[in-house]
Amino acid sequence: MTELLTPDSELTERIGAAAERLTAAAESRTPCPPVRDLLGADDVDAAYAVQRRLTEARTAAGARPVGAKIGLTARSVQQQFGVFQPDFGALFDDMVYGHTEPLPLGRFLQPRAEGEIAFVLGRDLDLPGATVADVLRATEFALPAIEIVDSRIADWDLAITDTVADNASSGAVVLGTTPYPLAGLDLARVGMTLHRDGEPVSFGAGHACLGSPVVAVAWLARERARRGQPLRAGDVVMSGALGPMVPVGGPGRYRLELDEMGEVEAVIEGEAE
């Protein structure tokens, strides 16, 4: 006798199928079709359930969670994909590189680079109603940062559920090595220039990131607390793009310059697998 599936069990099966599709794409190094055929185009809760499954599997395999990343904060990036709301994903220790530390191109499928500001928390940020004041008090220091975003979804063909399920299209992050306290630093006014092999390729400013990167981190803190994944002391938070992302077509050097916050360089080496 065929077992009848309840709506809840059907959703659980579709969440599992989406997780399997994304896992197979990552393991085979072959981008997959979007997962919105399984989850729908706007069921964000189901997409985060997929993301949590993948996060738990990665943790079980030995990766250490070290923070979170916010995606789709800059209007220019939202317009690139036609997705007009922010999302978040998890950061793991094997995703984090330091200034000028080589990144192997072969670890990525469809990489793109964007300039950001990273927050390093000195206190838990676990309030469901977290405000910008809470973020400022909880932040120990900020760092210039480059994110190499990536997608397991073929041709970056994304709805919000595709990118959420795919850990907010995460790849790797490169952190600067000089910490900057937030006191007296107006992050909304910080200007950004991203260079590729010495040529400027992307421009932006802090106000492009939901009005200010501090506002973006407050949004993240509330969302993570609401979903039972609060931010903790020591977490690194990538606050979101300050301007358009640029394709990474091969090996190269990407240097981010931030007004009043120095610079950081990502060095991408090797060949695509």
XYZ file of C-alpha atoms in Angstrom:
273
model
C 0.000 0.000 0.000
C 1.408 3.376 -0.983
C 1.997 5.705 1.968
C 0.185 9.017 1.637
C 2.382 12.050 2.264
C 1.115 14.878 4.425
C 1.868 18.463 3.345
C 4.579 18.617 6.032
C 6.217 15.377 4.915
C 6.090 16.494 1.288
C 7.894 19.709 2.218
C 10.478 17.724 4.183
C 11.110 15.568 1.109
C 11.493 18.624 -1.110
C 13.896 20.244 1.380
C 15.954 17.044 1.376
C 15.965 16.894 -2.407
C 17.145 20.504 -2.660
C 19.948 19.823 -0.188
C 21.016 16.760 -2.169
C 21.042 18.722 -5.431
C 23.253 21.460 -4.015
C 25.557 18.939 -2.338
C 25.986 17.037 -5.595
C 26.809 20.278 -7.431
C 29.460 21.212 -4.875
C 31.022 17.749 -4.874
C 30.989 17.285 -8.655
C 32.118 20.882 -9.333
C 29.203 21.149 -11.770
C 26.572 23.875 -11.298
C 23.024 22.600 -10.956
C 19.583 23.895 -11.961
C 17.842 26.238 -9.514
C 16.125 24.623 -6.524
C 13.050 26.836 -6.672
C 11.264 24.085 -8.595
C 11.379 22.174 -5.298
C 10.919 25.041 -2.830
C 8.966 27.652 -4.733
C 10.312 31.091 -5.585
C 9.504 32.779 -2.268
C 9.322 30.183 0.550
C 12.259 31.638 2.448
C 11.647 29.471 5.527
C 11.968 26.300 3.453
C 15.152 27.663 1.878
C 16.676 28.347 5.296
C 15.754 24.793 6.294
C 17.856 23.582 3.342
C 20.685 25.873 4.371
C 20.569 24.548 7.932
C 20.787 20.947 6.676
C 23.854 21.791 4.636
C 25.396 23.702 7.545
C 24.852 20.774 9.909
C 26.395 18.373 7.389
C 29.409 20.605 6.938
C 29.876 20.938 10.686
C 29.580 17.173 11.116
C 32.327 16.771 8.510
C 34.694 18.892 10.631
C 34.210 22.495 9.500
C 34.027 25.043 12.330
C 31.410 27.819 12.165
C 33.075 31.219 12.689
C 30.314 33.688 11.910
C 27.864 34.777 9.249
C 27.565 36.701 6.011
C 24.843 38.986 4.737
C 23.947 38.938 1.064
C 21.943 41.147 -1.283
C 22.395 44.369 0.678
C 23.490 46.706 -2.124
C 20.876 47.893 -4.597
C 23.345 47.354 -7.423
C 23.704 43.672 -6.488
C 19.952 43.252 -6.021
C 19.438 44.649 -9.509
C 22.044 42.264 -10.915
C 19.881 39.326 -9.816
C 16.391 40.756 -9.569
C 16.221 39.784 -5.874
C 15.281 42.721 -3.671
C 15.684 41.538 -0.081
C 18.736 40.633 2.021
C 19.598 37.136 3.167
C 22.283 35.477 5.254
C 24.529 32.436 5.310
C 27.097 30.777 7.554
C 30.868 31.297 7.553
C 33.232 28.408 8.272
C 36.901 28.400 9.179
C 37.948 26.933 5.837
C 36.318 29.878 4.035
C 38.421 32.562 5.760
C 41.718 33.821 4.321
C 44.033 36.648 5.345
C 45.378 39.637 3.422
C 47.424 38.419 0.377
C 47.033 34.756 1.403
C 46.604 32.781 -1.862
C 43.125 31.470 -2.698
C 42.983 28.500 -5.071
C 40.752 29.295 -8.041
C 39.822 25.628 -8.233
C 37.728 25.777 -5.054
C 35.149 27.963 -6.826
C 32.578 27.296 -9.541
C 31.410 30.753 -10.684
C 33.264 33.254 -8.491
C 32.661 36.987 -8.215
C 34.334 39.534 -5.944
C 32.841 42.311 -3.857
C 34.134 44.816 -1.307
C 32.761 44.758 2.234
C 33.356 45.657 5.870
C 33.664 42.781 8.351
C 32.537 43.160 11.957
C 34.198 41.101 14.700
C 31.983 40.776 17.766
C 33.295 41.133 21.299
C 29.922 40.325 22.887
C 26.941 38.131 22.116
C 24.392 39.817 19.876
C 21.397 37.624 20.620
C 18.515 40.035 21.166
C 15.466 39.458 18.945
C 14.998 43.238 18.853
C 18.649 44.159 18.351
C 19.232 47.803 17.444
C 22.117 49.651 15.832
C 23.158 50.724 19.346
C 23.400 47.060 20.342
C 25.563 46.388 17.281
C 27.906 49.258 18.101
C 28.282 48.073 21.702
C 28.849 44.457 20.687
C 31.427 45.114 17.939
C 35.045 44.830 19.081
C 36.489 46.064 15.783
C 35.928 46.175 12.020
C 38.151 45.021 9.152
C 38.298 45.749 5.427
C 37.224 42.584 3.645
C 36.734 41.065 0.214
C 34.136 38.387 -0.303
C 34.477 35.907 -3.136
C 30.869 34.957 -3.664
C 30.023 31.790 -5.555
C 26.968 29.871 -6.638
C 26.207 26.223 -7.114
C 23.233 27.356 -9.253
C 24.026 27.345 -12.970
C 24.514 30.789 -14.569
C 23.615 32.547 -11.307
C 19.946 32.044 -12.198
C 18.586 33.003 -8.786
C 15.362 33.622 -6.938
C 15.589 34.378 -3.224
C 15.040 30.715 -2.328
C 17.916 29.592 -4.558
C 20.504 31.841 -2.946
C 19.256 31.285 0.616
C 19.358 27.501 0.218
C 22.857 27.782 -1.284
C 24.220 29.416 1.900
C 23.612 32.901 0.507
C 25.872 32.157 -2.475
C 28.955 31.887 -0.288
C 32.491 31.140 -1.407
C 35.310 32.611 0.678
C 36.270 35.805 2.500
C 39.553 37.655 2.773
C 40.093 39.756 5.897
C 42.411 42.678 6.411
C 44.843 42.564 9.298
C 44.476 46.027 10.841
C 41.506 46.345 13.228
C 39.499 49.576 13.278
C 37.348 50.539 16.281
C 33.926 51.885 15.326
C 34.082 54.883 17.682
C 34.011 58.020 15.543
C 33.885 56.058 12.274
C 30.843 56.818 10.098
C 30.544 53.611 8.106
C 27.753 55.019 5.938
C 30.232 57.531 4.509
C 33.138 55.139 3.941
C 33.992 55.069 0.247
C 35.110 51.910 -1.552
C 37.198 51.158 -4.630
C 37.852 47.586 -5.726
C 40.798 47.056 -8.096
C 41.535 44.038 -10.282
C 45.195 43.737 -11.250
C 45.639 47.447 -10.593
C 42.573 48.650 -12.511
C 39.512 50.019 -10.658
C 36.494 47.811 -11.420
C 33.917 48.604 -8.735
C 33.029 51.686 -6.719
C 30.680 52.123 -3.779
C 30.165 53.389 -0.260
C 28.803 52.287 3.084
C 25.403 53.861 2.516
C 24.811 51.363 -0.323
C 24.651 48.580 2.285
C 21.072 49.019 3.589
C 21.924 52.624 4.457
C 24.893 51.606 6.625
C 26.713 48.340 7.362
C 25.662 48.846 11.014
C 22.007 48.705 9.936
C 22.727 45.513 7.981
C 24.305 43.813 10.999
C 21.358 44.815 13.195
C 19.033 43.200 10.628
C 21.159 40.053 10.698
C 21.188 39.916 14.498
C 17.390 40.049 14.624
C 16.974 37.435 11.890
C 19.484 35.027 13.414
C 17.931 35.390 16.881
C 14.455 34.835 15.460
C 15.620 31.651 13.756
C 17.412 30.299 16.836
C 20.919 30.999 15.496
C 22.045 34.057 17.503
C 25.343 35.804 16.848
C 27.981 35.159 19.518
C 31.112 36.844 20.810
C 34.004 36.120 18.468
C 31.813 35.802 15.375
C 32.983 37.406 12.144
C 30.132 39.100 10.307
C 30.461 40.057 6.651
C 28.059 42.973 6.473
C 27.322 42.993 2.745
C 28.489 44.520 -0.520
C 29.270 48.241 -0.762
C 29.009 48.220 -4.548
C 28.608 45.980 -7.614
C 30.224 42.559 -7.638
C 32.665 41.763 -10.430
C 33.315 38.422 -12.167
C 36.498 36.512 -11.346
C 37.438 35.108 -14.710
C 40.799 33.657 -13.725
C 43.832 34.234 -11.527
C 44.342 37.792 -10.366
C 44.850 40.263 -7.535
C 41.852 42.104 -6.107
C 42.667 45.061 -3.884
C 39.982 46.799 -1.844
C 40.589 50.345 -0.639
C 38.281 51.806 2.014
C 38.336 55.427 3.121
C 39.712 55.643 6.680
C 39.974 51.830 6.864
C 43.012 50.933 4.804
C 43.020 48.098 2.330
C 42.991 44.346 1.854
C 44.096 42.216 -1.077
C 42.789 38.877 -2.332
C 45.251 36.872 -4.425
C 43.586 34.223 -6.564
C 45.931 31.649 -8.019
C 45.845 28.484 -10.086
C 43.357 27.230 -12.641
C 39.682 26.364 -12.478
C 39.038 22.651 -12.035
